[in-house]
Coordinates of N, CA and C in Angstrom, one line a residue:
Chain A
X7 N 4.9 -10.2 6.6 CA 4.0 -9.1 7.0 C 4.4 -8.5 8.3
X8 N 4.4 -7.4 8.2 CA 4.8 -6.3 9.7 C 3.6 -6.8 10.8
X9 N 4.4 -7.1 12.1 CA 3.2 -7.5 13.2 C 2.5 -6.4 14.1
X10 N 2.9 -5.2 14.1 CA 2.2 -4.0 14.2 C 2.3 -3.1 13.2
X11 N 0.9 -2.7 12.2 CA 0.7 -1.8 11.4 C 0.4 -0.5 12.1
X12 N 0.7 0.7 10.9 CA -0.1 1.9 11.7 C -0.5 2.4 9.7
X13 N -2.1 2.9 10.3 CA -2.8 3.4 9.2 C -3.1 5.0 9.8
X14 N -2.7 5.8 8.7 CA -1.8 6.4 7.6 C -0.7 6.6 7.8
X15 N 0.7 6.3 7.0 CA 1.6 6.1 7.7 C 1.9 8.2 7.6
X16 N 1.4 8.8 6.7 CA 1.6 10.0 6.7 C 0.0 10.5 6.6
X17 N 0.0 12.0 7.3 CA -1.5 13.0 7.3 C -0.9 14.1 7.8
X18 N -1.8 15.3 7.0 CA -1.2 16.6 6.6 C -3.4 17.0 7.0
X19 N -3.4 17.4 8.1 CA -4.8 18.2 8.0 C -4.9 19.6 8.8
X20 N -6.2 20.2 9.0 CA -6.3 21.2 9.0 C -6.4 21.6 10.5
X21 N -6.4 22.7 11.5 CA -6.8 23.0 12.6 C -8.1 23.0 12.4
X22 N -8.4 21.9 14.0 CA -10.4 21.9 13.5 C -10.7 20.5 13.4
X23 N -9.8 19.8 12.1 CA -10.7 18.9 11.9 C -10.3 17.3 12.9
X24 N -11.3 16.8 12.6 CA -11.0 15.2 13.5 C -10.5 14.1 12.7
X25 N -9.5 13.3 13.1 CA -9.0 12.6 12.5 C -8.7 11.2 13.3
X26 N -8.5 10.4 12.6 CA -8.3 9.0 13.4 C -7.2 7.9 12.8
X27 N -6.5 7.9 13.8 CA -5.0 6.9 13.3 C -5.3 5.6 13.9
X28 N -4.9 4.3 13.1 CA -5.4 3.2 13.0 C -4.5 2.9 13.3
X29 N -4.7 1.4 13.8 CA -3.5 0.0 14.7 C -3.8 -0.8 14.9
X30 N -3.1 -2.1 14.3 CA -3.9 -3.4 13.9 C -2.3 -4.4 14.0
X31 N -2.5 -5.1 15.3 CA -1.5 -6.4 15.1 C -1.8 -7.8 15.1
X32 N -0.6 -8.3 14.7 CA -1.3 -9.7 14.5 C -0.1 -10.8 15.4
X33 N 0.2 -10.1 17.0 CA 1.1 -10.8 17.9 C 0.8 -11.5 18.7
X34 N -1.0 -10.8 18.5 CA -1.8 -11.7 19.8 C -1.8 -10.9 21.0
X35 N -1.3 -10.3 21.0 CA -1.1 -9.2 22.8 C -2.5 -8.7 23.4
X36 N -2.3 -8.6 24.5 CA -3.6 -8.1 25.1 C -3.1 -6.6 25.1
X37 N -2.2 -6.0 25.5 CA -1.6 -4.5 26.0 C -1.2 -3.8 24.4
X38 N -1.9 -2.8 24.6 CA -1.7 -2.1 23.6 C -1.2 -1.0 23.5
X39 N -0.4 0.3 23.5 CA 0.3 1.4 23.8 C 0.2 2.7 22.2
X40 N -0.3 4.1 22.9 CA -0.3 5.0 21.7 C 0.7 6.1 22.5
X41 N 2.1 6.2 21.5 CA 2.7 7.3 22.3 C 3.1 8.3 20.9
X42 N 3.4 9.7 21.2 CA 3.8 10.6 20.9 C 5.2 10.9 20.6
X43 N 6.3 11.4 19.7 CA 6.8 11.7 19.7 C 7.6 13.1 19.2
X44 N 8.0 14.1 20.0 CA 8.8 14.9 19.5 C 10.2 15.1 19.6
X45 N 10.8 16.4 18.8 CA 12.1 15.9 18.8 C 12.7 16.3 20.2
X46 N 13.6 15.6 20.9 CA 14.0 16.0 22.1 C 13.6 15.6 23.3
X47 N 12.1 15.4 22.7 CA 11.5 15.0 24.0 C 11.0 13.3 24.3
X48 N 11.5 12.6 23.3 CA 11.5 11.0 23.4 C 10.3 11.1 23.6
X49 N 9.9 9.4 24.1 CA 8.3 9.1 23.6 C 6.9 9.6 25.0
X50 N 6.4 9.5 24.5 CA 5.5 9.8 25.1 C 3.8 9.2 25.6
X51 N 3.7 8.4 26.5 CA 2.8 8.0 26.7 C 1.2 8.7 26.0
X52 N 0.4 8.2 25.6 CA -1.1 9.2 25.1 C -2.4 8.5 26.0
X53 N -2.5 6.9 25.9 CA -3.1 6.2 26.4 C -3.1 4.8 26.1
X54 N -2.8 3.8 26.9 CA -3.1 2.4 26.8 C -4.5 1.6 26.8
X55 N -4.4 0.4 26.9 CA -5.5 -0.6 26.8 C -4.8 -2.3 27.1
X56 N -5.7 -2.8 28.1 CA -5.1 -3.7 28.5 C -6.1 -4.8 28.0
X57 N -7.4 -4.5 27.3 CA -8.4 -5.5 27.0 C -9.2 -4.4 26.4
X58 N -10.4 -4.9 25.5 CA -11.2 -4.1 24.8 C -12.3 -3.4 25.9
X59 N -12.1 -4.0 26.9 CA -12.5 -3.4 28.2 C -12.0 -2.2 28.5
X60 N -10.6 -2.0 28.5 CA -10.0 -1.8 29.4 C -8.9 -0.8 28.9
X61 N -9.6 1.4 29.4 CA -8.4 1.9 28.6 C -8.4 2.2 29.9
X62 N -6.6 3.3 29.7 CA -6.3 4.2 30.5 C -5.6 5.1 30.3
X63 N -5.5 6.3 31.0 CA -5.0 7.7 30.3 C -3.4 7.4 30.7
X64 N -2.5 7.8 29.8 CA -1.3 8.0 30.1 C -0.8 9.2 30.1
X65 N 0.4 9.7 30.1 CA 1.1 11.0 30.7 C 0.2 12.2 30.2
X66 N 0.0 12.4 28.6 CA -0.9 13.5 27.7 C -1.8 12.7 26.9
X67 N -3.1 13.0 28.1 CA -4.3 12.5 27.0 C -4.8 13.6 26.6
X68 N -5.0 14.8 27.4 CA -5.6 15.6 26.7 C -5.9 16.1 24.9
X69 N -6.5 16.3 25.2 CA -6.7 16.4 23.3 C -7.1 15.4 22.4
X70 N -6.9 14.0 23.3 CA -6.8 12.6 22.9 C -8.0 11.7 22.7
X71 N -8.5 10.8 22.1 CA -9.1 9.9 22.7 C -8.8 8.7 21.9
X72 N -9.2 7.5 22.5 CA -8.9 6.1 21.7 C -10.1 4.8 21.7
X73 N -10.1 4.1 21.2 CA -10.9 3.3 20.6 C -10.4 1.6 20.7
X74 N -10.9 1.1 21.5 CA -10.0 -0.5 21.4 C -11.4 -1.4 21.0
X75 N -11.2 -1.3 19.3 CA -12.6 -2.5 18.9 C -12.4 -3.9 19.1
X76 N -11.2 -4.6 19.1 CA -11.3 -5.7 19.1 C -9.9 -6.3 19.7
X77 N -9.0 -6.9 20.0 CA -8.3 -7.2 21.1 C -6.8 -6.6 19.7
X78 N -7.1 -7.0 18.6 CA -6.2 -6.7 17.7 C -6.1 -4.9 16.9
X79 N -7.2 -4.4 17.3 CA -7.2 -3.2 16.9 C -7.2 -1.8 17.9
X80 N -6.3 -0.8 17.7 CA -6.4 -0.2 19.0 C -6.6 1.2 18.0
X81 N -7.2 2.2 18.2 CA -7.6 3.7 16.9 C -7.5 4.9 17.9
X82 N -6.8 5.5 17.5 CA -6.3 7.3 18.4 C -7.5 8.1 17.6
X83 N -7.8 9.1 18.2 CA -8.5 10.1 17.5 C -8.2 11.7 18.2
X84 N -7.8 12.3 17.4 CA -7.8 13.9 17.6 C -9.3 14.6 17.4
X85 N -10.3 14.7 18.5 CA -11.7 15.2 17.8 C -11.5 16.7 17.3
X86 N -10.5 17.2 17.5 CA -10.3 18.6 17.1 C -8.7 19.1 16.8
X87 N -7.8 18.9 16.1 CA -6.5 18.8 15.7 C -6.0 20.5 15.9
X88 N -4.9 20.5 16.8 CA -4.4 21.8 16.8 C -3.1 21.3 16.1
X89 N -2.4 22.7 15.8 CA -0.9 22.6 15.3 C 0.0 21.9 16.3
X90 N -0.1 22.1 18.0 CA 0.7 21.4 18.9 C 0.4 19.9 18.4
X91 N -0.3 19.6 18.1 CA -0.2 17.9 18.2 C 0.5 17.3 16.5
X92 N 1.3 18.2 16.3 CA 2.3 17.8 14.8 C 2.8 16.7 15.2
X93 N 3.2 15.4 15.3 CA 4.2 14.9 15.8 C 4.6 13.5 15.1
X94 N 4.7 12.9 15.5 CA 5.2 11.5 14.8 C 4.6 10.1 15.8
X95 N 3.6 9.6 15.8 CA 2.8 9.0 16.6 C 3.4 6.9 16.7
X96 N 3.1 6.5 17.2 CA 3.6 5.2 17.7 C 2.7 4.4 18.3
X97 N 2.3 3.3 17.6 CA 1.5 2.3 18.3 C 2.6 1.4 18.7
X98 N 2.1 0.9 19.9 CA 3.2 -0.2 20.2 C 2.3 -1.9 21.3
X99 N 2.2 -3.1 21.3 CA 2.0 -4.1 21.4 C 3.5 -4.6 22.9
X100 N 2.7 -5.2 23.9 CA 4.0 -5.6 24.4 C 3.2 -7.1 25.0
X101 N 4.1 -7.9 24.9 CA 3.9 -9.3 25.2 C 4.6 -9.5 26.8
X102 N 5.2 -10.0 26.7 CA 6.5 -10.0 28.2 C 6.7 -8.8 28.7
X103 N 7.1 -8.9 29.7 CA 7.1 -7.7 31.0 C 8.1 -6.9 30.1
X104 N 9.4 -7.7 29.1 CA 10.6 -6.2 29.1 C 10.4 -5.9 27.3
X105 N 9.8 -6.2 26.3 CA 9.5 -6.1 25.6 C 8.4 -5.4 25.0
X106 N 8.4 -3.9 23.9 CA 7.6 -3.5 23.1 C 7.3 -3.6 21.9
X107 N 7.1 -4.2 20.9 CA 7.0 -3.9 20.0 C 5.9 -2.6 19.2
X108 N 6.8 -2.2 18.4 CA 6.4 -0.8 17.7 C 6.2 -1.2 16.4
X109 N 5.0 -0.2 16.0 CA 4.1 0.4 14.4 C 5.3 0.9 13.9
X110 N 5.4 1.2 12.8 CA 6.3 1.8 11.8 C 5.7 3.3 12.0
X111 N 4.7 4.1 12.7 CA 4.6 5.9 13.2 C 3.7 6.3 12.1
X112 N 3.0 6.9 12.4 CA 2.5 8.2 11.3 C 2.9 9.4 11.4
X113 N 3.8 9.8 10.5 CA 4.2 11.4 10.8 C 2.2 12.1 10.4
X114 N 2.2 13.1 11.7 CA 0.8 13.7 11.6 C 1.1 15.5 11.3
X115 N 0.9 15.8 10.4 CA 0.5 17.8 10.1 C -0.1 18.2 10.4
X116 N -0.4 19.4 11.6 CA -1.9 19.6 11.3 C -1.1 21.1 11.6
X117 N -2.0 21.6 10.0 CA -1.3 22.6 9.5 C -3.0 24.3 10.4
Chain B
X59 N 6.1 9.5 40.2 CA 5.9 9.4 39.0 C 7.8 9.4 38.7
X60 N 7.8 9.2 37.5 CA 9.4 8.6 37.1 C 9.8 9.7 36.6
X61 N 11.4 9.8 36.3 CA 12.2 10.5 35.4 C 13.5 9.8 34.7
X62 N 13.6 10.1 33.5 CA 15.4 9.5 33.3 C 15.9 10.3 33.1
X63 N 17.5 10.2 33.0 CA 18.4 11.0 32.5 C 19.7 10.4 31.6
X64 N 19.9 10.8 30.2 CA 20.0 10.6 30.0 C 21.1 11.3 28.6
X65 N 22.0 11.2 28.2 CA 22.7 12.1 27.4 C 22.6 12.4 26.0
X66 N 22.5 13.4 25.9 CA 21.5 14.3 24.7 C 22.0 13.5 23.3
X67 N 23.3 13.5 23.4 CA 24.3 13.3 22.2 C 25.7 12.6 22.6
X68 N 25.9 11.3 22.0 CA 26.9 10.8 22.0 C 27.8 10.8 20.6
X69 N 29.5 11.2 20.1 CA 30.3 11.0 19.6 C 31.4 9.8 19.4
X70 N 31.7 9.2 18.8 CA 32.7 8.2 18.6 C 32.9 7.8 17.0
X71 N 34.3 7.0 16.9 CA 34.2 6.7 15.8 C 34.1 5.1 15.4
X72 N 33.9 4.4 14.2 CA 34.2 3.5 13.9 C 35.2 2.4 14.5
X73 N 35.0 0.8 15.3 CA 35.8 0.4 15.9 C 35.6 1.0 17.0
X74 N 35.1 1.3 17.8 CA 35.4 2.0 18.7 C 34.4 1.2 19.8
X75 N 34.5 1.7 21.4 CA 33.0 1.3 22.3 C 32.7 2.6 22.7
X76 N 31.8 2.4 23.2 CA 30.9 3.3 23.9 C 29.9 3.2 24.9
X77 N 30.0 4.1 25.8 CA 28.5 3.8 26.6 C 27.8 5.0 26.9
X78 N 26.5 4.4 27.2 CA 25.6 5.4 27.3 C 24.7 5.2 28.9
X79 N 24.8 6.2 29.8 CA 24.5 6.1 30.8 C 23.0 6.4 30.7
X80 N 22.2 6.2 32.3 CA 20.9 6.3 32.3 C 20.4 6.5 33.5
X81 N 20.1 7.2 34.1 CA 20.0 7.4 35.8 C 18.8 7.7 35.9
X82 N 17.8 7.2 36.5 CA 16.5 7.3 36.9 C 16.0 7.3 38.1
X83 N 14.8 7.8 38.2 CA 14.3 8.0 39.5 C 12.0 7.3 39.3
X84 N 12.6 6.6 40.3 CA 10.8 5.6 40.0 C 10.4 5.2 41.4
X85 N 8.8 5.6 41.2 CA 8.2 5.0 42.3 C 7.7 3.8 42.3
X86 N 8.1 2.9 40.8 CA 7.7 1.3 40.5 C 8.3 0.9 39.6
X87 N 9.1 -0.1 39.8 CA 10.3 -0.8 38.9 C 10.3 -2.0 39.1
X88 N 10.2 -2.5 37.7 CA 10.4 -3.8 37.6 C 12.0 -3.8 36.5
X89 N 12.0 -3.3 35.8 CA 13.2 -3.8 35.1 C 13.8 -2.5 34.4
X90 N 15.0 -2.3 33.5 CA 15.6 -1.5 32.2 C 15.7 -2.0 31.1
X91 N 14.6 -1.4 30.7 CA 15.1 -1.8 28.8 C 15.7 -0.7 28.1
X92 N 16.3 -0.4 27.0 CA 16.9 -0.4 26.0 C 16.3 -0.3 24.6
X93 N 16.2 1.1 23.8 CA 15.4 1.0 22.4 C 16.4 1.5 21.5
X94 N 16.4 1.1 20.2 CA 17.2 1.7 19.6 C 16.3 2.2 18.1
X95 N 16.8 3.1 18.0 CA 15.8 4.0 16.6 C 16.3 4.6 16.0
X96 N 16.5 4.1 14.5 CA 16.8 4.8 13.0 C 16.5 5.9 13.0
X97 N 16.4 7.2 12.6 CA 16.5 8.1 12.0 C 14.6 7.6 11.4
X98 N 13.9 8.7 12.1 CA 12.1 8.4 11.5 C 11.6 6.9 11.8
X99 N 12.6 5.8 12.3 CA 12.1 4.6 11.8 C 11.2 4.1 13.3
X100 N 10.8 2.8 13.4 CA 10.4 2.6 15.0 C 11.0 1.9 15.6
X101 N 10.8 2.3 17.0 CA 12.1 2.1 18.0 C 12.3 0.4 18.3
X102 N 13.3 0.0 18.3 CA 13.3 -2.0 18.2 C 14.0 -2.1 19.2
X103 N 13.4 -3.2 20.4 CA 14.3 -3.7 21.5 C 15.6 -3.9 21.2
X104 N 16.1 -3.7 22.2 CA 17.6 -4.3 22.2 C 18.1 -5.0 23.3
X105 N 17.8 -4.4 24.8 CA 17.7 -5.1 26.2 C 17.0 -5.0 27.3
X106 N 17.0 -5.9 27.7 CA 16.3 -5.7 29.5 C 17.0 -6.5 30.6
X107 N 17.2 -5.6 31.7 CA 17.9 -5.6 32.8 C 16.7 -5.9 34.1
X108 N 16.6 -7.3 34.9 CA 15.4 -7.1 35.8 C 16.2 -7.0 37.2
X109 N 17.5 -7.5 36.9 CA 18.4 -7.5 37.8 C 19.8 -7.0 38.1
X110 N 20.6 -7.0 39.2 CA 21.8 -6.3 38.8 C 22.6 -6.9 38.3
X111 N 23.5 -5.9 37.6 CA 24.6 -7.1 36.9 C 24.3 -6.8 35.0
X112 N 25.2 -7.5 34.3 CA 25.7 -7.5 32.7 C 24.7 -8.2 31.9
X113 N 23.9 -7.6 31.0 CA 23.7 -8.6 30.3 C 24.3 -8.9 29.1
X114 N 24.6 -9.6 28.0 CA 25.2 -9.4 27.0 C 24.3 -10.0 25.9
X115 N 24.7 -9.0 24.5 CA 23.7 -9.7 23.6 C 24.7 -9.6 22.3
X116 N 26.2 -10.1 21.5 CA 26.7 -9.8 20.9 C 27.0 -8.6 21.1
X117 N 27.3 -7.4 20.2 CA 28.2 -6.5 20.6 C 27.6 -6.0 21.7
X118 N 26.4 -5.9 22.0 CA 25.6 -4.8 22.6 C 25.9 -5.6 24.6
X119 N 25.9 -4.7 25.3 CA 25.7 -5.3 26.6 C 25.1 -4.1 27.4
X120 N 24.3 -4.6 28.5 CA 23.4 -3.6 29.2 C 23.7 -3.9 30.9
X121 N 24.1 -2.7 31.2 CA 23.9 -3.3 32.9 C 22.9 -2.5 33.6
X122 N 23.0 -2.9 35.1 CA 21.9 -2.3 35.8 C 22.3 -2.2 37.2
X123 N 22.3 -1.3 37.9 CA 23.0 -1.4 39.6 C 21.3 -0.5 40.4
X124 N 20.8 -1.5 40.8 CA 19.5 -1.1 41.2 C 19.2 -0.2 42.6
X125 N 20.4 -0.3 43.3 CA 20.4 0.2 44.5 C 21.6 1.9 43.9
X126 N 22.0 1.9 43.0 CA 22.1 3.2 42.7 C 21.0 3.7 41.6
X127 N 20.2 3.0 41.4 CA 19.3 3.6 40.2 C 20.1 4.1 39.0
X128 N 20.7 3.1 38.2 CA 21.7 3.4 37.1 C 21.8 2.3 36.6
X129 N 21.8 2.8 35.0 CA 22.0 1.7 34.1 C 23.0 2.4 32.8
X130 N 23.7 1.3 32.4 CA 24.0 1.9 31.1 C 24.0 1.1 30.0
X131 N 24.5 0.9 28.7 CA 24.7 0.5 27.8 C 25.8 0.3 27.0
X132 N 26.4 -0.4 26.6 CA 27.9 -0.5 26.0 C 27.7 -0.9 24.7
X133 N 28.5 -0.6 23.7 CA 28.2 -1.1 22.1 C 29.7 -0.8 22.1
X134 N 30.1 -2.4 21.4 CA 31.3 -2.4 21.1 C 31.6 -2.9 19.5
X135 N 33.0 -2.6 19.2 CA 33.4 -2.6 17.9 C 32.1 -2.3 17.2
X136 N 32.4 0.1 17.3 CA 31.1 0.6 16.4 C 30.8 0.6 15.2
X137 N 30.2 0.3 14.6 CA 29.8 0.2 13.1 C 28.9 1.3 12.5
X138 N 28.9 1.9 11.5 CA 28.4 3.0 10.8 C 26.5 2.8 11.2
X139 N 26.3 1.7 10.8 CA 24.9 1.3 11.1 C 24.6 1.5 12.6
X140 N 25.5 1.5 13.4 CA 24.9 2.0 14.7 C 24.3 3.6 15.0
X141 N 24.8 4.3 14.1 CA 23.9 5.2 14.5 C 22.9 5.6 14.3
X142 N 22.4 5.8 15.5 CA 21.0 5.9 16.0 C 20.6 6.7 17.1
X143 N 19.3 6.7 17.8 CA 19.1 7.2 18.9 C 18.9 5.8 19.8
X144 N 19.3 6.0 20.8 CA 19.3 5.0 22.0 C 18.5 5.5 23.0
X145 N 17.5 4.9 23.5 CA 16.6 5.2 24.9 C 16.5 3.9 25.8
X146 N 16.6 5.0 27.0 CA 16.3 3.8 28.1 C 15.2 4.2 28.5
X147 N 14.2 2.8 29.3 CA 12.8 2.9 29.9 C 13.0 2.2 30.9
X148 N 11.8 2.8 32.1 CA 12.0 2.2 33.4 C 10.6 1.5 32.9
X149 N 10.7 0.2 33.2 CA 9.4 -0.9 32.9 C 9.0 -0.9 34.5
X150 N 7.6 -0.9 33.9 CA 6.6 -1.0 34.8 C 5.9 -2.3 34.9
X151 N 5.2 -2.4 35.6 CA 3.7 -3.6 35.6 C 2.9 -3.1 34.4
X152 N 2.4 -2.0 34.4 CA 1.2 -1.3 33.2 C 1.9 -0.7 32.1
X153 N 3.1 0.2 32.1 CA 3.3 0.7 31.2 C 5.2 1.1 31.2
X154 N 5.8 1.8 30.2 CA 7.0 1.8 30.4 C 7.0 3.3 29.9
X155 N 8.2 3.9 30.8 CA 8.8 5.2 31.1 C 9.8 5.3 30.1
X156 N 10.0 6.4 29.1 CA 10.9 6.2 27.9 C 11.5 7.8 29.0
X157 N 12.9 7.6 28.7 CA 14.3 8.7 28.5 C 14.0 9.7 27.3
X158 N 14.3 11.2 27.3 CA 14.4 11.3 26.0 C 15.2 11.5 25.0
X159 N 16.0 10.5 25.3 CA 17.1 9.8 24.0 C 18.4 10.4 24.0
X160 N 19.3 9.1 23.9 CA 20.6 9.8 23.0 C 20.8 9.9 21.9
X161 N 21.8 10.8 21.1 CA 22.0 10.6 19.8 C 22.7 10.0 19.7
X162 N 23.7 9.0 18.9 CA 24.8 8.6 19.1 C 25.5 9.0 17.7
X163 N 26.4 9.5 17.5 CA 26.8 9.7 15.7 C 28.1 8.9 15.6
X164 N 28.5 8.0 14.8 CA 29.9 7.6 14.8 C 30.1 7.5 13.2
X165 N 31.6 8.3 13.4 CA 32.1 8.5 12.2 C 33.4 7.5 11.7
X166 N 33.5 7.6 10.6 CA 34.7 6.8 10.0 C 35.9 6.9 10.7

């Protein structure tokens, strides 16, 4: 079994509506990571979590928010989805200072 | 706040080496890693650099010259499966600074 999942791995929705991407590992990590990706522009920070305590805004929160329920689950939400935020999204887990592990992405539409 | 630089698109063929430069600019560094990413797929370590000097990991080797702020990447004897996109990150204490990517394409 994959040690970071991402739920849905594909979504196609509408301008407007709110939606929420899921992320669930089983590495044990306290640090959790949600980045963005487009093409050209490599990854992109959205917002971390260092404990279910504990978030923080990274490079582009705007538009953003996130959800850390339990040390193993970390949840993105778009409360209002425009077309700019099309992208290809990344949860990532990091244990050791030089090490990330990455979700398999959700390609996101928002048509 | 950080920057990398790094080259858009790399060419080579089969058998072959290569490297991929990486020049950055950071107001907190601890180390250079190294991502490598399939085509849609997610990006999987490959190195980290906390110091100056080579590291080697089978074909792949990574260096790091910290007092010029440069790193690069070497992949030797290329194989078709190497192509990919390659990024480098400046690691932080909290979080890590991604490059936005090389291509690398190698052909027969």
């Amino acid at each position: 079994d994959a040690d970071v999942t991402q739920t849905p791995r594909n979504r196609i929705t509408k301008t407007g509506k709110r939606i929420m991407l899921e992320c669930s590992q089983t590495k044990g990590h306290d640090r959790m990571y949600w980045y963005r990706q487009d093409p050209g522009l490599g990854l992109r920070l959205i917002y971390y979590s260092f404990d279910v305590k504990d978030i923080n805004k990274g490079e582009i929160s705007d538009g953003y928010s996130v959800s850390r329920q339990a040390q193993a689950k970390f949840s993105l939400s778009l409360e209002s989805a425009i077309p700019n935020q099309t992208a290809l999204y990344f949860c990532a887990t990091r244990g050791g200072q030089e090490t990330q592990y990455f979700g398999p992405g959700t390609r996101l539409l928002v048509l | 706040g950080q920057s990398l630089e790094q080259p858009s698109e790399v060419t080579a063929v089969e058998g072959a080496i290569v490297q991929i430069n990486c020049t950055y600019q950071t107001s907190g560094f601890y180390g250079l890693s190294w991502y490598q990413q399939h085509d849609g797929g997610a990006p999987t370590f490959l190195s980290y650099n906390a110091l100056d000097g080579l590291e080697e990991t089978g074909r792949f080797s990574s260096f790091l010259s910290r007092s010029d702020s440069y790193g690069y990447l070497l992949l030797q004897e290329l194989q078709m499966k190497d192509s990919a996109s390659y990024f480098c990150a400046v690691v932080g204490y909290s979080t890590l600074t991604f490059g936005k990517g090389t291509m690398l394409l190698v052909s027969p």
